[in-house]
């Protein structure tokens, strides 16, 4: 029973409900339990499914239990997981879901809880789930249907229109793809594809980045290529900022917000220590930079990576003006573009967080601007899709810094800017990747 994927899913969901990160908690459970690949897939599906559809599941359960918040956390998560399987996993018969759920209730609770769980799930099967279409308020209806906070929906409708908003909402509950980047220092795309296929992976080219491949069937971290530093796991959209940078081997580059270091490593692969090339990786916390150092070593680029625990807003005392050839600011942001991969974001973030982060982003831009050489290029990126943290921040920065000009960002990319925009915006529904914003500014 301990390796039962449904039981482990309920325990995992209870911890996530208490504040644990879904991806970290899942990895820990998978590593600590001896499950088959099939059971791992089922457990992962249930955990992510319940987190992704939480508002929908709350709505359904309210029809059978008036105040589910009075239930023990694990009981509530058990009922959510059972309803999720009944509603969204059509290959599993209700009888099997019912039996498994009752057994879990018996193992984790007492007879009274087992009877309550049995009664609720029998009622769900016999009466059916309530209709979301009966909700009269349109924003609330979209919020419950797609399980996204109302403020996010309102912002998206205002900024992108109803059709694009619904397209994004429909895409974010689909499974996220596994994207890898090959290390061009030590291998090439063709050899990596051949090696991954021989290891049993399915492989296809990315439509977003030439340096990316999409792999499936098992975790890329288990590949021999990963251990050898020939590949790393990175979302294809997250590769775009560095893809756009046109790095020279001799460049001195600042990655102002580095950890966990995916973009730092991507930069470092294009630098040559003998020519003076180096990248400075900043992050607020030294312990987060440990991961950057580990990744740099595994990917064979540690010689050109210099880490420093520093708030980028305090750079003035550390480096002279006009020190860097290029600067990357992959700014701290609300992460709204990541809600397929990190579903908790849709419930945790508030509009006040977005406004606060926009101020921090502008402060970082202001602080590092003087450290860029004349003629140098500053690349600004975020993994959010909201204007407040993207185009609005850039417009505010340019209004205060006439020495900078906006460049066309897509010159070095395989995807194009939208309409007449100079920056690149990728939405979650465009390529079923993470949402991202990339912008390039040249110091005149």
CSV table of C-alpha atoms in Angstrom, one decimal:
chain,number,residue,atom,x,y,z
A,1,UNK,CA,0.0,0.0,0.0
A,2,UNK,CA,2.9,2.4,0.7
A,3,UNK,CA,3.8,2.4,-3.0
A,4,UNK,CA,0.2,2.9,-4.0
A,5,UNK,CA,0.3,5.9,-6.4
A,6,UNK,CA,-3.2,7.2,-5.3
A,7,UNK,CA,-2.2,7.1,-1.6
A,8,UNK,CA,1.1,8.8,-2.3
A,9,UNK,CA,-0.8,11.4,-4.4
A,10,UNK,CA,-3.1,12.2,-1.5
A,11,UNK,CA,-0.1,12.6,0.9
A,12,UNK,CA,1.7,14.7,-1.6
A,13,UNK,CA,-1.3,16.9,-2.2
A,14,UNK,CA,-1.7,17.4,1.6
A,15,UNK,CA,1.9,18.8,1.8
A,16,UNK,CA,1.4,21.0,-1.3
A,17,UNK,CA,-1.8,22.3,0.3
A,18,UNK,CA,0.4,23.2,3.3
A,19,UNK,CA,2.8,25.3,1.2
A,20,UNK,CA,5.2,22.8,-0.4
A,21,UNK,CA,6.1,23.3,-4.1
A,22,UNK,CA,4.5,20.7,-6.3
A,23,UNK,CA,7.5,19.9,-8.5
A,24,UNK,CA,9.9,19.6,-5.5
A,25,UNK,CA,7.5,17.5,-3.5
A,26,UNK,CA,6.7,15.2,-6.4
A,27,UNK,CA,10.4,14.6,-7.1
A,28,UNK,CA,11.0,13.8,-3.4
A,29,UNK,CA,8.2,11.2,-3.3
A,30,UNK,CA,9.3,9.6,-6.6
A,31,UNK,CA,12.9,9.3,-5.4
A,32,UNK,CA,11.9,7.9,-2.0
A,33,UNK,CA,9.5,5.3,-3.3
A,34,UNK,CA,10.0,2.3,-5.5
A,35,UNK,CA,7.2,2.8,-8.1
A,36,UNK,CA,6.9,1.5,-11.7
A,37,UNK,CA,6.9,4.1,-14.5
A,38,UNK,CA,3.2,3.5,-14.9
A,39,UNK,CA,2.5,4.3,-11.2
A,40,UNK,CA,4.8,7.4,-11.4
A,41,UNK,CA,2.8,8.7,-14.3
A,42,UNK,CA,-0.6,8.1,-12.6
A,43,UNK,CA,0.6,9.7,-9.3
A,44,UNK,CA,2.1,12.7,-11.2
A,45,UNK,CA,-1.1,13.0,-13.2
A,46,UNK,CA,-3.3,13.0,-10.1
A,47,UNK,CA,-1.1,15.5,-8.2
A,48,UNK,CA,-0.8,18.0,-11.0
A,49,UNK,CA,-4.4,17.5,-12.1
A,50,UNK,CA,-5.8,18.3,-8.7
A,51,UNK,CA,-3.6,21.4,-8.3
A,52,UNK,CA,-4.4,22.6,-11.8
A,53,UNK,CA,-8.2,22.1,-11.4
A,54,UNK,CA,-8.4,23.1,-7.7
A,55,UNK,CA,-11.1,25.8,-8.1
A,56,UNK,CA,-13.2,23.5,-10.4
A,57,UNK,CA,-12.9,20.7,-7.8
A,58,UNK,CA,-13.9,23.0,-5.0
A,59,UNK,CA,-17.0,24.0,-6.9
A,60,UNK,CA,-17.9,20.4,-7.5
A,61,UNK,CA,-17.4,19.3,-3.9
A,62,UNK,CA,-19.5,22.2,-2.5
A,63,UNK,CA,-22.5,20.5,-4.1
A,64,UNK,CA,-22.0,17.5,-1.7
A,65,UNK,CA,-20.2,19.1,1.4
A,66,UNK,CA,-21.2,22.6,2.4
A,67,UNK,CA,-17.9,23.6,4.0
A,68,UNK,CA,-15.0,21.4,2.8
A,69,UNK,CA,-12.5,23.6,4.7
A,70,UNK,CA,-13.7,22.0,7.9
A,71,UNK,CA,-12.4,18.6,6.7
A,72,UNK,CA,-8.9,17.4,7.5
A,73,UNK,CA,-6.5,18.4,4.7
A,74,UNK,CA,-5.9,14.8,3.6
A,75,UNK,CA,-9.6,14.0,3.5
A,76,UNK,CA,-10.3,17.0,1.3
A,77,UNK,CA,-7.4,16.1,-1.0
A,78,UNK,CA,-8.6,12.5,-1.2
A,79,UNK,CA,-12.1,13.7,-2.3
A,80,UNK,CA,-10.6,16.1,-4.8
A,81,UNK,CA,-8.4,13.4,-6.2
A,82,UNK,CA,-11.3,11.0,-6.6
A,83,UNK,CA,-13.5,13.6,-8.3
A,84,UNK,CA,-10.6,14.6,-10.6
A,85,UNK,CA,-10.1,11.0,-11.7
A,86,UNK,CA,-13.9,10.5,-12.3
A,87,UNK,CA,-14.1,13.8,-14.3
A,88,UNK,CA,-10.8,14.0,-16.2
A,89,UNK,CA,-9.4,10.5,-16.4
A,90,UNK,CA,-11.9,8.6,-18.6
A,91,UNK,CA,-9.8,5.4,-18.8
A,92,UNK,CA,-10.3,4.6,-15.1
A,93,UNK,CA,-13.7,3.1,-14.1
A,94,UNK,CA,-15.6,4.7,-11.3
A,95,UNK,CA,-15.7,1.4,-9.4
A,96,UNK,CA,-11.9,1.3,-9.2
A,97,UNK,CA,-11.6,4.9,-8.1
A,98,UNK,CA,-14.3,4.3,-5.4
A,99,UNK,CA,-12.6,1.2,-4.0
A,100,UNK,CA,-9.1,2.7,-4.0
A,101,UNK,CA,-10.4,5.9,-2.3
A,102,UNK,CA,-12.3,3.9,0.4
A,103,UNK,CA,-9.2,1.9,1.1
A,104,UNK,CA,-7.1,5.0,1.5
A,105,UNK,CA,-9.7,6.5,3.9
A,106,UNK,CA,-9.6,3.3,5.9
A,107,UNK,CA,-5.8,3.3,6.1
A,108,UNK,CA,-5.4,7.0,7.0
A,109,UNK,CA,-8.6,7.6,9.1
A,110,UNK,CA,-11.2,6.0,11.2
A,111,UNK,CA,-14.5,4.3,10.4
A,112,UNK,CA,-16.5,7.6,10.5
A,113,UNK,CA,-14.3,9.2,7.8
A,114,UNK,CA,-14.4,6.0,5.7
A,115,UNK,CA,-18.2,6.1,5.8
A,116,UNK,CA,-18.3,9.8,5.0
A,117,UNK,CA,-15.9,9.4,2.0
A,118,UNK,CA,-18.0,6.4,0.8
A,119,UNK,CA,-21.2,8.4,1.0
A,120,UNK,CA,-19.9,11.5,-0.8
A,121,UNK,CA,-18.4,9.5,-3.7
A,122,UNK,CA,-21.5,7.4,-4.1
A,123,UNK,CA,-23.5,10.6,-4.3
A,124,UNK,CA,-21.1,12.0,-6.9
A,125,UNK,CA,-21.6,8.9,-9.0
A,126,UNK,CA,-25.4,8.7,-8.6
A,127,UNK,CA,-26.3,12.4,-8.9
A,128,UNK,CA,-23.5,13.6,-11.2
A,129,UNK,CA,-21.5,16.8,-10.9
A,130,UNK,CA,-23.1,20.3,-11.0
A,131,UNK,CA,-22.9,22.3,-14.2
A,132,UNK,CA,-20.4,25.2,-14.4
A,133,UNK,CA,-22.5,26.7,-17.2
A,134,UNK,CA,-25.2,27.6,-14.7
A,135,UNK,CA,-22.8,30.3,-13.2
A,136,UNK,CA,-24.2,33.6,-14.3
A,137,UNK,CA,-21.1,35.9,-13.8
A,138,UNK,CA,-18.9,35.3,-16.9
A,139,UNK,CA,-15.5,36.0,-15.2
A,140,UNK,CA,-16.5,33.7,-12.3
A,141,UNK,CA,-17.6,31.1,-14.8
A,142,UNK,CA,-14.2,31.2,-16.6
A,143,UNK,CA,-12.4,31.2,-13.2
A,144,UNK,CA,-14.2,28.0,-12.1
A,145,UNK,CA,-14.0,26.3,-15.5
A,146,UNK,CA,-10.3,26.8,-16.1
A,147,UNK,CA,-9.3,27.1,-12.4
A,148,UNK,CA,-7.6,30.5,-12.6
A,149,UNK,CA,-8.0,33.4,-10.2
A,150,UNK,CA,-10.4,36.0,-11.4
A,151,UNK,CA,-7.9,38.9,-11.3
A,152,UNK,CA,-5.7,37.1,-13.8
A,153,UNK,CA,-8.6,36.5,-16.2
A,154,UNK,CA,-9.6,40.2,-16.0
A,155,UNK,CA,-6.1,41.3,-16.7
A,156,UNK,CA,-5.7,39.0,-19.7
A,157,UNK,CA,-9.1,40.0,-21.2
A,158,UNK,CA,-8.2,43.7,-20.8
A,159,UNK,CA,-4.8,43.3,-22.3
A,160,UNK,CA,-5.3,40.6,-25.0
A,161,UNK,CA,-9.1,40.3,-25.6
A,162,UNK,CA,-11.5,37.5,-24.9
A,163,UNK,CA,-10.5,35.1,-27.7
A,164,UNK,CA,-6.8,35.1,-26.9
A,165,UNK,CA,-7.6,34.8,-23.1
A,166,UNK,CA,-9.7,31.7,-23.7
A,167,UNK,CA,-7.1,30.2,-26.0
A,168,UNK,CA,-4.5,30.7,-23.2
A,169,UNK,CA,-6.8,29.3,-20.5
A,170,UNK,CA,-7.6,26.2,-22.6
A,171,UNK,CA,-3.8,25.5,-23.1
A,172,UNK,CA,-2.6,25.9,-19.5
A,173,UNK,CA,-4.1,22.7,-18.1
A,174,UNK,CA,-2.5,20.5,-20.8
A,175,UNK,CA,0.6,18.5,-19.8
A,176,UNK,CA,3.8,20.5,-20.0
A,177,UNK,CA,6.4,19.3,-22.5
A,178,UNK,CA,9.9,18.2,-21.5
A,179,UNK,CA,12.5,20.4,-23.3
A,180,UNK,CA,16.2,19.9,-23.3
A,181,UNK,CA,19.1,22.0,-24.6
A,182,UNK,CA,22.2,20.3,-26.0
A,183,UNK,CA,25.7,21.6,-25.0
A,184,UNK,CA,27.2,22.9,-28.3
A,185,UNK,CA,30.6,22.9,-26.7
A,186,UNK,CA,30.8,19.1,-26.6
A,187,UNK,CA,28.2,17.8,-29.0
A,188,UNK,CA,25.6,18.6,-31.7
A,189,UNK,CA,21.9,18.2,-32.2
A,190,UNK,CA,22.2,15.2,-34.6
A,191,UNK,CA,24.4,13.2,-32.2
A,192,UNK,CA,22.1,14.0,-29.2
A,193,UNK,CA,19.0,12.9,-31.1
A,194,UNK,CA,20.6,9.6,-32.1
A,195,UNK,CA,21.8,9.0,-28.5
A,196,UNK,CA,18.5,9.8,-26.9
A,197,UNK,CA,16.5,7.6,-29.3
A,198,UNK,CA,18.9,4.7,-28.5
A,199,UNK,CA,18.2,5.3,-24.8
A,200,UNK,CA,14.5,4.8,-25.5
A,201,UNK,CA,13.3,8.5,-25.6
A,202,UNK,CA,11.0,9.9,-28.2
A,203,UNK,CA,12.6,13.1,-29.7
A,204,UNK,CA,11.3,16.0,-31.8
A,205,UNK,CA,12.7,19.4,-32.8
A,206,UNK,CA,11.5,22.5,-31.1
A,207,UNK,CA,9.6,25.2,-33.0
A,208,UNK,CA,10.8,27.8,-30.6
A,209,UNK,CA,14.6,27.4,-30.3
A,210,UNK,CA,17.2,25.8,-32.6
A,211,UNK,CA,19.1,24.7,-29.5
A,212,UNK,CA,16.2,22.7,-28.1
A,213,UNK,CA,14.7,19.3,-28.4
A,214,UNK,CA,11.5,17.9,-27.0
A,215,UNK,CA,11.8,14.5,-25.3
A,216,UNK,CA,9.3,12.2,-23.8
A,217,UNK,CA,8.7,8.7,-22.3
A,218,UNK,CA,11.0,9.2,-19.3
A,219,UNK,CA,12.9,12.0,-17.4
A,220,UNK,CA,15.7,13.5,-19.3
A,221,UNK,CA,17.7,13.8,-16.0
A,222,UNK,CA,18.0,10.0,-16.1
A,223,UNK,CA,19.8,10.1,-19.5
A,224,UNK,CA,23.6,9.4,-19.7
A,225,UNK,CA,23.9,12.5,-21.8
A,226,UNK,CA,22.6,14.6,-18.8
A,227,UNK,CA,25.1,13.0,-16.4
A,228,UNK,CA,27.9,13.7,-19.0
A,229,UNK,CA,26.9,17.4,-19.3
A,230,UNK,CA,25.9,17.0,-23.0
A,231,UNK,CA,22.3,18.1,-22.3
A,232,UNK,CA,20.5,20.1,-19.7
A,233,UNK,CA,16.8,20.5,-18.9
A,234,UNK,CA,15.5,24.0,-19.9
A,235,UNK,CA,12.2,25.2,-21.3
A,236,UNK,CA,12.4,26.1,-24.9
A,237,UNK,CA,11.0,29.6,-24.3
A,238,UNK,CA,13.5,30.2,-21.6
A,239,UNK,CA,16.3,29.8,-24.2
A,240,UNK,CA,15.1,32.8,-26.2
A,241,UNK,CA,16.8,35.6,-24.2
A,242,UNK,CA,20.3,34.1,-24.7
A,243,UNK,CA,19.4,32.9,-28.2
A,244,UNK,CA,18.8,36.6,-29.1
A,245,UNK,CA,22.0,38.0,-27.6
A,246,UNK,CA,24.6,37.5,-30.4
A,247,UNK,CA,27.4,36.6,-27.9
A,248,UNK,CA,31.1,36.9,-28.9
A,249,UNK,CA,33.6,34.5,-27.3
A,250,UNK,CA,35.5,37.4,-25.7
A,251,UNK,CA,32.5,39.1,-24.1
A,252,UNK,CA,32.3,40.1,-20.5
A,253,UNK,CA,28.7,39.5,-19.6
A,254,UNK,CA,26.5,40.1,-16.5
A,255,UNK,CA,23.6,37.7,-15.7
A,256,UNK,CA,22.0,39.9,-13.1
A,257,UNK,CA,19.4,37.4,-11.7
A,258,UNK,CA,21.0,34.1,-12.4
A,259,UNK,CA,19.8,31.2,-10.2
A,260,UNK,CA,19.3,28.3,-10.9
A,261,UNK,CA,21.6,29.2,-13.8
A,262,UNK,CA,20.1,27.8,-17.0
A,263,UNK,CA,20.7,31.0,-18.9
A,264,UNK,CA,24.1,31.6,-17.3
A,265,UNK,CA,25.3,28.1,-18.6
A,266,UNK,CA,23.8,28.9,-22.0
A,267,UNK,CA,25.8,32.1,-22.1
A,268,UNK,CA,29.0,30.4,-20.8
A,269,UNK,CA,28.9,27.8,-23.6
A,270,UNK,CA,29.6,30.6,-26.1
A,271,UNK,CA,32.5,32.1,-24.2
A,272,UNK,CA,36.3,31.4,-24.4
A,273,UNK,CA,38.3,31.8,-21.3
A,274,UNK,CA,41.5,32.3,-23.4
A,275,UNK,CA,40.0,35.3,-25.1
A,276,UNK,CA,38.9,36.8,-21.8
A,277,UNK,CA,35.3,35.7,-22.1
A,278,UNK,CA,33.4,35.4,-18.7
A,279,UNK,CA,30.0,35.7,-17.3
A,280,UNK,CA,29.2,37.1,-13.8
A,281,UNK,CA,26.2,35.3,-12.2
A,282,UNK,CA,24.5,37.3,-9.5
A,283,UNK,CA,21.8,36.1,-7.2
A,284,UNK,CA,20.5,37.4,-3.8
A,285,UNK,CA,21.3,34.2,-1.9
A,286,UNK,CA,24.6,32.3,-1.8
A,287,UNK,CA,22.8,28.9,-1.4
A,288,UNK,CA,20.9,29.5,-4.7
A,289,UNK,CA,24.2,30.1,-6.4
A,290,UNK,CA,25.4,26.6,-5.3
A,291,UNK,CA,23.1,25.2,-8.0
A,292,UNK,CA,24.6,27.5,-10.6
A,293,UNK,CA,28.1,26.3,-9.7
A,294,UNK,CA,27.0,22.6,-9.8
A,295,UNK,CA,25.3,23.1,-13.2
A,296,UNK,CA,28.4,25.0,-14.6
A,297,UNK,CA,30.7,22.2,-13.5
A,298,UNK,CA,28.4,19.4,-15.0
A,299,UNK,CA,28.2,21.3,-18.3
A,300,UNK,CA,32.0,21.9,-18.4
A,301,UNK,CA,31.8,25.7,-18.3
A,302,UNK,CA,32.8,26.5,-14.7
A,303,UNK,CA,36.1,28.2,-15.9
A,304,UNK,CA,34.2,31.2,-17.4
A,305,UNK,CA,31.4,31.4,-14.7
A,306,UNK,CA,32.0,33.8,-11.8
A,307,UNK,CA,29.3,33.8,-9.1
A,308,UNK,CA,28.5,36.5,-6.6
A,309,UNK,CA,25.7,36.7,-3.9
A,310,UNK,CA,24.5,40.2,-4.6
A,311,UNK,CA,21.3,42.2,-5.1
A,312,UNK,CA,21.6,43.5,-8.6
A,313,UNK,CA,20.2,46.8,-7.4
A,314,UNK,CA,23.4,47.3,-5.3
A,315,UNK,CA,25.9,46.7,-8.2
A,316,UNK,CA,27.2,50.3,-8.1
A,317,UNK,CA,29.8,49.5,-5.4
A,318,UNK,CA,31.0,46.4,-7.1
A,319,UNK,CA,31.8,47.3,-10.7
A,320,UNK,CA,33.0,50.4,-12.6
A,321,UNK,CA,30.7,52.0,-15.1
A,322,UNK,CA,30.8,50.6,-18.6
A,323,UNK,CA,32.3,47.3,-17.4
A,324,UNK,CA,30.2,44.8,-19.3
A,325,UNK,CA,29.8,44.2,-23.1
A,326,UNK,CA,26.4,42.7,-22.6
A,327,UNK,CA,23.9,42.4,-19.7
A,328,UNK,CA,21.0,39.9,-19.2
A,329,UNK,CA,18.3,40.8,-16.7
A,330,UNK,CA,16.0,37.8,-16.4
A,331,UNK,CA,14.0,39.7,-13.9
A,332,UNK,CA,12.2,38.3,-10.8
A,333,UNK,CA,8.5,38.3,-11.8
A,334,UNK,CA,5.1,36.9,-11.0
A,335,UNK,CA,5.7,33.9,-13.2
A,336,UNK,CA,2.2,34.0,-14.8
A,337,UNK,CA,3.7,32.5,-18.0
A,338,UNK,CA,4.6,29.3,-16.0
A,339,UNK,CA,1.2,28.4,-14.7
A,340,UNK,CA,1.1,25.2,-16.8
A,341,UNK,CA,4.4,24.0,-15.2
A,342,UNK,CA,3.9,25.6,-11.8
A,343,UNK,CA,0.1,25.5,-11.3
A,344,UNK,CA,0.2,27.0,-7.7
A,345,UNK,CA,1.1,30.4,-9.1
A,346,UNK,CA,-2.4,30.9,-10.4
A,347,UNK,CA,-3.7,30.9,-6.8
A,348,UNK,CA,-0.8,32.4,-4.9
A,349,UNK,CA,-0.1,35.6,-6.8
A,350,UNK,CA,-2.1,38.8,-6.5
A,351,UNK,CA,-2.3,42.0,-8.6
A,352,UNK,CA,-0.4,43.8,-5.7
A,353,UNK,CA,2.5,41.3,-6.3
A,354,UNK,CA,2.6,42.3,-9.9
A,355,UNK,CA,2.8,46.0,-9.1
A,356,UNK,CA,5.5,45.4,-6.5
A,357,UNK,CA,7.6,43.3,-8.8
A,358,UNK,CA,7.3,45.9,-11.6
A,359,UNK,CA,9.0,48.4,-9.3
A,360,UNK,CA,11.8,46.0,-8.5
A,361,UNK,CA,12.3,45.2,-12.2
A,362,UNK,CA,12.6,49.0,-13.0
A,363,UNK,CA,15.0,49.4,-10.0
A,364,UNK,CA,17.3,46.6,-11.4
A,365,UNK,CA,17.3,48.1,-14.9
A,366,UNK,CA,18.1,51.6,-13.4
A,367,UNK,CA,20.9,50.1,-11.3
A,368,UNK,CA,22.7,48.1,-14.0
A,369,UNK,CA,22.3,50.6,-16.9
A,370,UNK,CA,25.4,52.5,-16.1
A,371,UNK,CA,27.6,49.3,-16.1
A,372,UNK,CA,27.0,48.6,-19.8
A,373,UNK,CA,29.5,49.8,-22.3
A,374,UNK,CA,28.4,52.3,-25.0
A,375,UNK,CA,27.2,50.3,-27.9
A,376,UNK,CA,26.5,47.4,-25.6
A,377,UNK,CA,23.1,45.5,-25.5
A,378,UNK,CA,21.0,44.9,-22.4
A,379,UNK,CA,18.5,42.0,-22.8
A,380,UNK,CA,15.5,42.1,-20.5
A,381,UNK,CA,13.3,39.0,-20.0
A,382,UNK,CA,10.6,37.7,-17.8
A,383,UNK,CA,8.5,34.5,-17.6
A,384,UNK,CA,5.3,36.4,-17.2
A,385,UNK,CA,2.7,37.5,-19.8
A,386,UNK,CA,1.4,40.7,-18.2
A,387,UNK,CA,2.2,44.1,-19.6
A,388,UNK,CA,2.8,45.6,-16.2
A,389,UNK,CA,6.0,43.6,-15.8
A,390,UNK,CA,7.0,43.7,-19.5
A,391,UNK,CA,6.2,46.5,-22.0
A,392,UNK,CA,5.2,48.9,-19.2
A,393,UNK,CA,8.5,48.4,-17.4
A,394,UNK,CA,10.5,48.9,-20.7
A,395,UNK,CA,8.5,52.1,-21.6
A,396,UNK,CA,9.1,53.5,-18.1
A,397,UNK,CA,12.8,52.7,-18.3
A,398,UNK,CA,13.2,54.3,-21.8
A,399,UNK,CA,11.4,57.4,-20.7
A,400,UNK,CA,14.0,57.9,-18.0
A,401,UNK,CA,17.1,56.7,-20.0
A,402,UNK,CA,17.3,58.5,-23.3
A,403,UNK,CA,20.8,57.0,-23.8
A,404,UNK,CA,19.1,53.6,-24.6
A,405,UNK,CA,17.1,52.6,-27.8
A,406,UNK,CA,14.8,49.7,-28.4
A,407,UNK,CA,16.2,47.0,-30.9
A,408,UNK,CA,14.2,44.4,-32.8
A,409,UNK,CA,14.6,41.3,-30.8
A,410,UNK,CA,13.8,38.5,-33.3
A,411,UNK,CA,16.8,39.0,-35.6
A,412,UNK,CA,18.6,35.9,-34.2
A,413,UNK,CA,15.6,33.8,-33.5
A,414,UNK,CA,13.5,31.2,-35.3
A,415,UNK,CA,10.3,32.9,-34.1
A,416,UNK,CA,9.2,36.4,-35.0
A,417,UNK,CA,7.9,39.4,-33.1
A,418,UNK,CA,4.2,39.9,-33.2
A,419,UNK,CA,2.7,42.5,-35.5
A,420,UNK,CA,4.8,45.7,-35.2
A,421,UNK,CA,6.3,45.0,-31.8
A,422,UNK,CA,10.1,45.0,-31.4
A,423,UNK,CA,10.0,42.7,-28.4
A,424,UNK,CA,9.2,39.0,-28.5
A,425,UNK,CA,6.1,37.8,-26.6
A,426,UNK,CA,5.5,34.1,-26.3
A,427,UNK,CA,2.1,33.0,-24.8
A,428,UNK,CA,1.4,29.6,-23.3
A,429,UNK,CA,-0.9,28.7,-26.2
A,430,UNK,CA,1.5,29.7,-29.0
A,431,UNK,CA,3.7,26.7,-28.9
A,432,UNK,CA,2.5,24.9,-25.7
A,433,UNK,CA,5.7,26.2,-24.0
A,434,UNK,CA,6.2,28.6,-21.1
A,435,UNK,CA,5.0,32.2,-21.6
A,436,UNK,CA,7.9,34.6,-22.0
A,437,UNK,CA,8.9,38.2,-22.8
A,438,UNK,CA,12.2,39.2,-24.3
A,439,UNK,CA,13.4,42.7,-25.1
A,440,UNK,CA,16.7,44.2,-26.3
A,441,UNK,CA,18.0,47.7,-25.5
A,442,UNK,CA,21.2,49.2,-27.0
A,443,UNK,CA,23.2,51.9,-25.2
A,444,UNK,CA,23.7,54.6,-27.8
